[in-house]
């Protein structure tokens, strides 16, 4: 009955884990939820007020498909100010979240048989979005010892005549690592040499630490800009996950195709949320730095705590709000009747025996790790860390 396409994909494993944790919570279990992929902060007040005003003003009708001019102008200014990138309004599309922008790109670019290179560990939706659009995901491993930055030789080895695009995500979900400029330059050089597109997901741009400066690969030069579609949005930077506003910038003909596709699927993003996004981009940005410094405190505490647990080794992530510890040294361990041999075993053990929810690394393409989100209170982080420490000490 179902299409081949529908049977090719799986539901988002991160959302599935989150649902399981919430179900336990609903039954009264005191679960520490490290599974979440959204800021635990409230949307800033002036942004909410802009939405309330939009409703009062009756700004509740269809808008232009790719977003209102006012919002596109705010996005153009953001790219100029933050990334040194010059885009015209017809090189911008606003979609129902960054995920939707990414989906539009897949629809606009991929043909059956096209290969899409995805560095692993990866964000869970990249492979399935490629599959939904008849393209083949091609994974290229990245390594802890390189800070999970894609090695240019490893990338070059995976490129074939069928390669259409590379998906980059910096700062990364799940590793929390951001590329430095040199790393991006090496990738750009290979992409240009082989004439492939770069889809650059920069949704965690504002969440960088330890003096890290976010660089957009599109800003490295005219040529690479012409081969790159940059994706960003308000979900992470302004704690606006539920509002569903994301955007993309890139070559005019690709943006136009994405807009046509959007016109036949969702039409415009929510009119009220667009007004809120204008306020978020044009208004005061102090919210972003307050949120970032709170994340930074939690990050330091969490990484220190994880590395003090026997058998756990965690790189210091300089972006996003995730820790991605290597727990593979603990594989083979037993606690009572339970044996832990994989990241899923570990996630299940910690959820069921320690009431800590997190996501198994296998969901992101690497079974040696687990992903811990610190988008939760310091109190929860302390409690969760102690539970993990205790549970892991029981593995022998
Ligand atoms: C959260 C997230 C997104 C999706 O953001 P929305 O704007 O809410 O759709 C995209 N990419 C990555 C890597 C994310 O973690």
PDB file of N, CA and C in Angstrom, residues 300-376:
ATOM      1  N   UNK A 300      30.969  23.498  30.683  1.00  0.00           N
ATOM      2  CA  UNK A 300      32.207  23.271  31.434  1.00  0.00           C
ATOM      3  C   UNK A 300      31.994  22.251  32.545  1.00  0.00           C
ATOM      4  N   UNK A 301      30.880  22.433  33.258  1.00  0.00           N
ATOM      5  CA  UNK A 301      30.591  21.526  34.363  1.00  0.00           C
ATOM      6  C   UNK A 301      30.376  20.096  33.861  1.00  0.00           C
ATOM      7  N   UNK A 302      29.594  19.963  32.807  1.00  0.00           N
ATOM      8  CA  UNK A 302      29.253  18.636  32.279  1.00  0.00           C
ATOM      9  C   UNK A 302      30.479  17.912  31.721  1.00  0.00           C
ATOM     10  N   UNK A 303      31.285  18.602  30.939  1.00  0.00           N
ATOM     11  CA  UNK A 303      32.439  17.949  30.310  1.00  0.00           C
ATOM     12  C   UNK A 303      33.434  17.503  31.392  1.00  0.00           C
ATOM     13  N   UNK A 304      33.653  18.388  32.379  1.00  0.00           N
ATOM     14  CA  UNK A 304      34.532  18.026  33.492  1.00  0.00           C
ATOM     15  C   UNK A 304      34.011  16.792  34.209  1.00  0.00           C
ATOM     16  N   UNK A 305      32.712  16.792  34.479  1.00  0.00           N
ATOM     17  CA  UNK A 305      32.088  15.668  35.178  1.00  0.00           C
ATOM     18  C   UNK A 305      32.204  14.376  34.383  1.00  0.00           C
ATOM     19  N   UNK A 306      31.917  14.432  33.102  1.00  0.00           N
ATOM     20  CA  UNK A 306      31.968  13.221  32.269  1.00  0.00           C
ATOM     21  C   UNK A 306      33.371  12.633  32.236  1.00  0.00           C
ATOM     22  N   UNK A 307      34.362  13.517  32.085  1.00  0.00           N
ATOM     23  CA  UNK A 307      35.738  13.017  31.984  1.00  0.00           C
ATOM     24  C   UNK A 307      36.268  12.479  33.307  1.00  0.00           C
ATOM     25  N   UNK A 308      35.551  12.773  34.401  1.00  0.00           N
ATOM     26  CA  UNK A 308      35.989  12.225  35.692  1.00  0.00           C
ATOM     27  C   UNK A 308      35.368  10.851  35.948  1.00  0.00           C
ATOM     28  N   UNK A 309      34.550  10.370  35.016  1.00  0.00           N
ATOM     29  CA  UNK A 309      33.944   9.041  35.179  1.00  0.00           C
ATOM     30  C   UNK A 309      34.824   8.003  34.478  1.00  0.00           C
ATOM     31  N   UNK A 310      35.109   6.933  35.203  1.00  0.00           N
ATOM     32  CA  UNK A 310      35.946   5.862  34.641  1.00  0.00           C
ATOM     33  C   UNK A 310      35.373   5.305  33.347  1.00  0.00           C
ATOM     34  N   UNK A 311      36.205   5.240  32.312  1.00  0.00           N
ATOM     35  CA  UNK A 311      35.771   4.633  31.053  1.00  0.00           C
ATOM     36  C   UNK A 311      35.118   5.595  30.090  1.00  0.00           C
ATOM     37  N   UNK A 312      34.891   6.837  30.549  1.00  0.00           N
ATOM     38  CA  UNK A 312      34.241   7.832  29.676  1.00  0.00           C
ATOM     39  C   UNK A 312      35.272   8.845  29.226  1.00  0.00           C
ATOM     40  N   UNK A 313      35.246   9.189  27.935  1.00  0.00           N
ATOM     41  CA  UNK A 313      36.188  10.167  27.411  1.00  0.00           C
ATOM     42  C   UNK A 313      35.431  11.136  26.514  1.00  0.00           C
ATOM     43  N   UNK A 314      35.476  12.429  26.851  1.00  0.00           N
ATOM     44  CA  UNK A 314      34.673  13.395  26.097  1.00  0.00           C
ATOM     45  C   UNK A 314      35.509  14.578  25.624  1.00  0.00           C
ATOM     46  N   UNK A 315      35.505  14.815  24.329  1.00  0.00           N
ATOM     47  CA  UNK A 315      36.163  16.003  23.775  1.00  0.00           C
ATOM     48  C   UNK A 315      35.470  17.247  24.311  1.00  0.00           C
ATOM     49  N   UNK A 316      36.188  18.356  24.299  1.00  0.00           N
ATOM     50  CA  UNK A 316      35.604  19.612  24.741  1.00  0.00           C
ATOM     51  C   UNK A 316      34.873  20.250  23.552  1.00  0.00           C
ATOM     52  N   UNK A 317      33.540  20.231  23.544  1.00  0.00           N
ATOM     53  CA  UNK A 317      32.831  20.776  22.386  1.00  0.00           C
ATOM     54  C   UNK A 317      32.840  22.299  22.421  1.00  0.00           C
ATOM     55  N   UNK A 318      33.156  22.948  21.295  1.00  0.00           N
ATOM     56  CA  UNK A 318      33.192  24.420  21.275  1.00  0.00           C
ATOM     57  C   UNK A 318      31.961  25.038  20.630  1.00  0.00           C
ATOM     58  N   UNK A 319      30.892  24.248  20.494  1.00  0.00           N
ATOM     59  CA  UNK A 319      29.666  24.799  19.924  1.00  0.00           C
ATOM     60  C   UNK A 319      28.440  23.979  20.276  1.00  0.00           C
ATOM     61  N   UNK A 320      27.278  24.504  19.883  1.00  0.00           N
ATOM     62  CA  UNK A 320      25.957  23.872  20.082  1.00  0.00           C
ATOM     63  C   UNK A 320      25.680  23.624  21.576  1.00  0.00           C
ATOM     64  N   UNK A 321      24.840  22.636  21.917  1.00  0.00           N
ATOM     65  CA  UNK A 321      24.614  22.348  23.343  1.00  0.00           C
ATOM     66  C   UNK A 321      24.593  20.848  23.617  1.00  0.00           C
ATOM     67  N   UNK A 322      25.594  20.167  23.013  1.00  0.00           N
ATOM     68  CA  UNK A 322      25.701  18.722  23.197  1.00  0.00           C
ATOM     69  C   UNK A 322      27.107  18.309  23.613  1.00  0.00           C
ATOM     70  N   UNK A 323      27.157  17.283  24.459  1.00  0.00           N
ATOM     71  CA  UNK A 323      28.411  16.576  24.704  1.00  0.00           C
ATOM     72  C   UNK A 323      28.281  15.234  24.000  1.00  0.00           C
ATOM     73  N   UNK A 324      29.389  14.729  23.481  1.00  0.00           N
ATOM     74  CA  UNK A 324      29.351  13.486  22.698  1.00  0.00           C
ATOM     75  C   UNK A 324      30.464  12.564  23.186  1.00  0.00           C
ATOM     76  N   UNK A 325      30.289  12.031  24.413  1.00  0.00           N
ATOM     77  CA  UNK A 325      31.357  11.223  24.999  1.00  0.00           C
ATOM     78  C   UNK A 325      31.503   9.849  24.343  1.00  0.00           C
ATOM     79  N   UNK A 326      32.745   9.406  24.276  1.00  0.00           N
ATOM     80  CA  UNK A 326      33.070   8.054  23.824  1.00  0.00           C
ATOM     81  C   UNK A 326      32.928   7.127  25.030  1.00  0.00           C
ATOM     82  N   UNK A 327      32.075   6.121  24.882  1.00  0.00           N
ATOM     83  CA  UNK A 327      31.811   5.208  26.003  1.00  0.00           C
ATOM     84  C   UNK A 327      32.165   3.778  25.627  1.00  0.00           C
ATOM     85  N   UNK A 328      32.882   3.621  24.504  1.00  0.00           N
ATOM     86  CA  UNK A 328      33.099   2.277  23.951  1.00  0.00           C
ATOM     87  C   UNK A 328      33.981   1.414  24.851  1.00  0.00           C
ATOM     88  N   UNK A 329      34.779   2.054  25.737  1.00  0.00           N
ATOM     89  CA  UNK A 329      35.621   1.270  26.661  1.00  0.00           C
ATOM     90  C   UNK A 329      34.778   0.452  27.632  1.00  0.00           C
ATOM     91  N   UNK A 330      33.529   0.892  27.807  1.00  0.00           N
ATOM     92  CA  UNK A 330      32.668   0.204  28.777  1.00  0.00           C
ATOM     93  C   UNK A 330      31.902  -0.961  28.158  1.00  0.00           C
ATOM     94  N   UNK A 331      32.013  -1.113  26.833  1.00  0.00           N
ATOM     95  CA  UNK A 331      31.262  -2.185  26.167  1.00  0.00           C
ATOM     96  C   UNK A 331      31.774  -3.553  26.624  1.00  0.00           C
ATOM     97  N   UNK A 332      30.818  -4.453  26.771  1.00  0.00           N
ATOM     98  CA  UNK A 332      31.153  -5.777  27.303  1.00  0.00           C
ATOM     99  C   UNK A 332      30.823  -5.860  28.787  1.00  0.00           C
ATOM    100  N   UNK A 333      30.585  -4.683  29.396  1.00  0.00           N
ATOM    101  CA  UNK A 333      30.295  -4.668  30.826  1.00  0.00           C
ATOM    102  C   UNK A 333      28.900  -5.199  31.142  1.00  0.00           C
ATOM    103  N   UNK A 334      28.761  -5.749  32.363  1.00  0.00           N
ATOM    104  CA  UNK A 334      27.479  -6.309  32.790  1.00  0.00           C
ATOM    105  C   UNK A 334      27.042  -5.688  34.103  1.00  0.00           C
ATOM    106  N   UNK A 335      25.745  -5.482  34.233  1.00  0.00           N
ATOM    107  CA  UNK A 335      25.162  -5.089  35.518  1.00  0.00           C
ATOM    108  C   UNK A 335      23.961  -5.990  35.734  1.00  0.00           C
ATOM    109  N   UNK A 336      24.074  -6.916  36.650  1.00  0.00           N
ATOM    110  CA  UNK A 336      23.009  -7.900  36.847  1.00  0.00           C
ATOM    111  C   UNK A 336      22.821  -8.705  35.573  1.00  0.00           C
ATOM    112  N   UNK A 337      21.552  -8.752  35.115  1.00  0.00           N
ATOM    113  CA  UNK A 337      21.252  -9.541  33.918  1.00  0.00           C
ATOM    114  C   UNK A 337      21.553  -8.765  32.637  1.00  0.00           C
ATOM    115  N   UNK A 338      21.891  -7.492  32.795  1.00  0.00           N
ATOM    116  CA  UNK A 338      22.014  -6.651  31.610  1.00  0.00           C
ATOM    117  C   UNK A 338      23.457  -6.556  31.116  1.00  0.00           C
ATOM    118  N   UNK A 339      23.626  -6.697  29.810  1.00  0.00           N
ATOM    119  CA  UNK A 339      24.954  -6.519  29.229  1.00  0.00           C
ATOM    120  C   UNK A 339      24.914  -5.339  28.269  1.00  0.00           C
ATOM    121  N   UNK A 340      25.954  -4.500  28.344  1.00  0.00           N
ATOM    122  CA  UNK A 340      26.007  -3.317  27.480  1.00  0.00           C
ATOM    123  C   UNK A 340      27.062  -3.516  26.396  1.00  0.00           C
ATOM    124  N   UNK A 341      26.601  -3.685  25.159  1.00  0.00           N
ATOM    125  CA  UNK A 341      27.515  -3.928  24.042  1.00  0.00           C
ATOM    126  C   UNK A 341      27.435  -2.876  22.941  1.00  0.00           C
ATOM    127  N   UNK A 342      26.537  -1.919  23.101  1.00  0.00           N
ATOM    128  CA  UNK A 342      26.346  -0.929  22.038  1.00  0.00           C
ATOM    129  C   UNK A 342      25.826   0.368  22.645  1.00  0.00           C
ATOM    130  N   UNK A 343      25.780   1.402  21.818  1.00  0.00           N
ATOM    131  CA  UNK A 343      25.281   2.684  22.326  1.00  0.00           C
ATOM    132  C   UNK A 343      23.793   2.605  22.662  1.00  0.00           C
ATOM    133  N   UNK A 344      23.061   1.781  21.904  1.00  0.00           N
ATOM    134  CA  UNK A 344      21.633   1.627  22.218  1.00  0.00           C
ATOM    135  C   UNK A 344      21.453   0.890  23.546  1.00  0.00           C
ATOM    136  N   UNK A 345      22.255  -0.169  23.763  1.00  0.00           N
ATOM    137  CA  UNK A 345      22.225  -0.855  25.069  1.00  0.00           C
ATOM    138  C   UNK A 345      22.495   0.148  26.190  1.00  0.00           C
ATOM    139  N   UNK A 346      23.487   1.002  25.967  1.00  0.00           N
ATOM    140  CA  UNK A 346      23.864   1.978  26.994  1.00  0.00           C
ATOM    141  C   UNK A 346      22.711   2.948  27.260  1.00  0.00           C
ATOM    142  N   UNK A 347      22.115   3.455  26.180  1.00  0.00           N
ATOM    143  CA  UNK A 347      21.006   4.409  26.348  1.00  0.00           C
ATOM    144  C   UNK A 347      19.843   3.755  27.094  1.00  0.00           C
ATOM    145  N   UNK A 348      19.573   2.488  26.757  1.00  0.00           N
ATOM    146  CA  UNK A 348      18.470   1.780  27.411  1.00  0.00           C
ATOM    147  C   UNK A 348      18.786   1.492  28.887  1.00  0.00           C
ATOM    148  N   UNK A 349      20.047   1.107  29.129  1.00  0.00           N
ATOM    149  CA  UNK A 349      20.482   0.856  30.512  1.00  0.00           C
ATOM    150  C   UNK A 349      20.329   2.127  31.347  1.00  0.00           C
ATOM    151  N   UNK A 350      20.831   3.244  30.819  1.00  0.00           N
ATOM    152  CA  UNK A 350      20.777   4.491  31.585  1.00  0.00           C
ATOM    153  C   UNK A 350      19.336   4.984  31.753  1.00  0.00           C
ATOM    154  N   UNK A 351      18.504   4.740  30.756  1.00  0.00           N
ATOM    155  CA  UNK A 351      17.108   5.175  30.879  1.00  0.00           C
ATOM    156  C   UNK A 351      16.369   4.307  31.903  1.00  0.00           C
ATOM    157  N   UNK A 352      16.494   3.004  31.760  1.00  0.00           N
ATOM    158  CA  UNK A 352      15.670   2.103  32.580  1.00  0.00           C
ATOM    159  C   UNK A 352      16.239   1.881  33.979  1.00  0.00           C
ATOM    160  N   UNK A 353      17.557   1.853  34.119  1.00  0.00           N
ATOM    161  CA  UNK A 353      18.152   1.588  35.435  1.00  0.00           C
ATOM    162  C   UNK A 353      18.593   2.842  36.177  1.00  0.00           C
ATOM    163  N   UNK A 354      18.784   3.959  35.444  1.00  0.00           N
ATOM    164  CA  UNK A 354      19.249   5.172  36.121  1.00  0.00           C
ATOM    165  C   UNK A 354      18.311   6.364  35.870  1.00  0.00           C
ATOM    166  N   UNK A 355      17.262   6.141  35.104  1.00  0.00           N
ATOM    167  CA  UNK A 355      16.300   7.211  34.780  1.00  0.00           C
ATOM    168  C   UNK A 355      16.960   8.454  34.192  1.00  0.00           C
ATOM    169  N   UNK A 356      17.922   8.215  33.305  1.00  0.00           N
ATOM    170  CA  UNK A 356      18.543   9.308  32.551  1.00  0.00           C
ATOM    171  C   UNK A 356      18.299   9.044  31.070  1.00  0.00           C
ATOM    172  N   UNK A 357      17.676  10.019  30.397  1.00  0.00           N
ATOM    173  CA  UNK A 357      17.401   9.855  28.965  1.00  0.00           C
ATOM    174  C   UNK A 357      18.465  10.574  28.155  1.00  0.00           C
ATOM    175  N   UNK A 358      19.008   9.881  27.168  1.00  0.00           N
ATOM    176  CA  UNK A 358      19.942  10.494  26.228  1.00  0.00           C
ATOM    177  C   UNK A 358      19.849   9.706  24.930  1.00  0.00           C
ATOM    178  N   UNK A 359      20.598  10.107  23.908  1.00  0.00           N
ATOM    179  CA  UNK A 359      20.442   9.448  22.615  1.00  0.00           C
ATOM    180  C   UNK A 359      21.697   8.641  22.283  1.00  0.00           C
ATOM    181  N   UNK A 360      21.477   7.398  21.824  1.00  0.00           N
ATOM    182  CA  UNK A 360      22.568   6.502  21.420  1.00  0.00           C
ATOM    183  C   UNK A 360      23.262   7.041  20.174  1.00  0.00           C
ATOM    184  N   UNK A 361      24.591   6.956  20.171  1.00  0.00           N
ATOM    185  CA  UNK A 361      25.369   7.480  19.056  1.00  0.00           C
ATOM    186  C   UNK A 361      25.057   6.827  17.727  1.00  0.00           C
ATOM    187  N   UNK A 362      24.623   5.584  17.761  1.00  0.00           N
ATOM    188  CA  UNK A 362      24.315   4.872  16.526  1.00  0.00           C
ATOM    189  C   UNK A 362      23.282   5.623  15.692  1.00  0.00           C
ATOM    190  N   UNK A 363      22.371   6.333  16.367  1.00  0.00           N
ATOM    191  CA  UNK A 363      21.366   7.121  15.647  1.00  0.00           C
ATOM    192  C   UNK A 363      22.025   8.192  14.780  1.00  0.00           C
ATOM    193  N   UNK A 364      23.238   8.604  15.170  1.00  0.00           N
ATOM    194  CA  UNK A 364      23.962   9.643  14.423  1.00  0.00           C
ATOM    195  C   UNK A 364      25.082   9.032  13.585  1.00  0.00           C
ATOM    196  N   UNK A 365      25.109   7.712  13.518  1.00  0.00           N
ATOM    197  CA  UNK A 365      26.074   7.045  12.662  1.00  0.00           C
ATOM    198  C   UNK A 365      27.361   6.621  13.340  1.00  0.00           C
ATOM    199  N   UNK A 366      27.453   6.717  14.687  1.00  0.00           N
ATOM    200  CA  UNK A 366      28.659   6.219  15.349  1.00  0.00           C
ATOM    201  C   UNK A 366      28.311   5.551  16.681  1.00  0.00           C
ATOM    202  N   UNK A 367      28.498   4.246  16.703  1.00  0.00           N
ATOM    203  CA  UNK A 367      28.058   3.444  17.837  1.00  0.00           C
ATOM    204  C   UNK A 367      28.957   3.547  19.078  1.00  0.00           C
ATOM    205  N   UNK A 368      30.076   4.276  18.967  1.00  0.00           N
ATOM    206  CA  UNK A 368      30.987   4.372  20.119  1.00  0.00           C
ATOM    207  C   UNK A 368      30.619   5.480  21.104  1.00  0.00           C
ATOM    208  N   UNK A 369      29.549   6.231  20.796  1.00  0.00           N
ATOM    209  CA  UNK A 369      29.261   7.446  21.554  1.00  0.00           C
ATOM    210  C   UNK A 369      27.811   7.488  22.030  1.00  0.00           C
ATOM    211  N   UNK A 370      27.554   8.396  22.958  1.00  0.00           N
ATOM    212  CA  UNK A 370      26.185   8.783  23.286  1.00  0.00           C
ATOM    213  C   UNK A 370      26.113  10.304  23.215  1.00  0.00           C
ATOM    214  N   UNK A 371      24.924  10.833  22.956  1.00  0.00           N
ATOM    215  CA  UNK A 371      24.771  12.292  22.909  1.00  0.00           C
ATOM    216  C   UNK A 371      24.001  12.767  24.135  1.00  0.00           C
ATOM    217  N   UNK A 372      24.618  13.731  24.814  1.00  0.00           N
ATOM    218  CA  UNK A 372      24.014  14.311  26.009  1.00  0.00           C
ATOM    219  C   UNK A 372      23.737  15.786  25.741  1.00  0.00           C
ATOM    220  N   UNK A 373      22.471  16.171  25.801  1.00  0.00           N
ATOM    221  CA  UNK A 373      22.133  17.579  25.590  1.00  0.00           C
ATOM    222  C   UNK A 373      22.187  18.307  26.927  1.00  0.00           C
ATOM    223  N   UNK A 374      22.863  19.464  26.963  1.00  0.00           N
ATOM    224  CA  UNK A 374      22.851  20.244  28.209  1.00  0.00           C
ATOM    225  C   UNK A 374      21.890  21.431  28.123  1.00  0.00           C
ATOM    226  N   UNK A 375      20.874  21.272  27.278  1.00  0.00           N
ATOM    227  CA  UNK A 375      19.792  22.263  27.252  1.00  0.00           C
ATOM    228  C   UNK A 375      18.791  21.931  28.357  1.00  0.00           C
ATOM    229  N   UNK A 376      19.316  21.834  29.564  1.00  0.00           N
ATOM    230  CA  UNK A 376      18.499  21.569  30.744  1.00  0.00           C
ATOM    231  C   UNK A 376      19.203  22.214  31.940  1.00  0.00           C
TER     232      UNK A 376
END
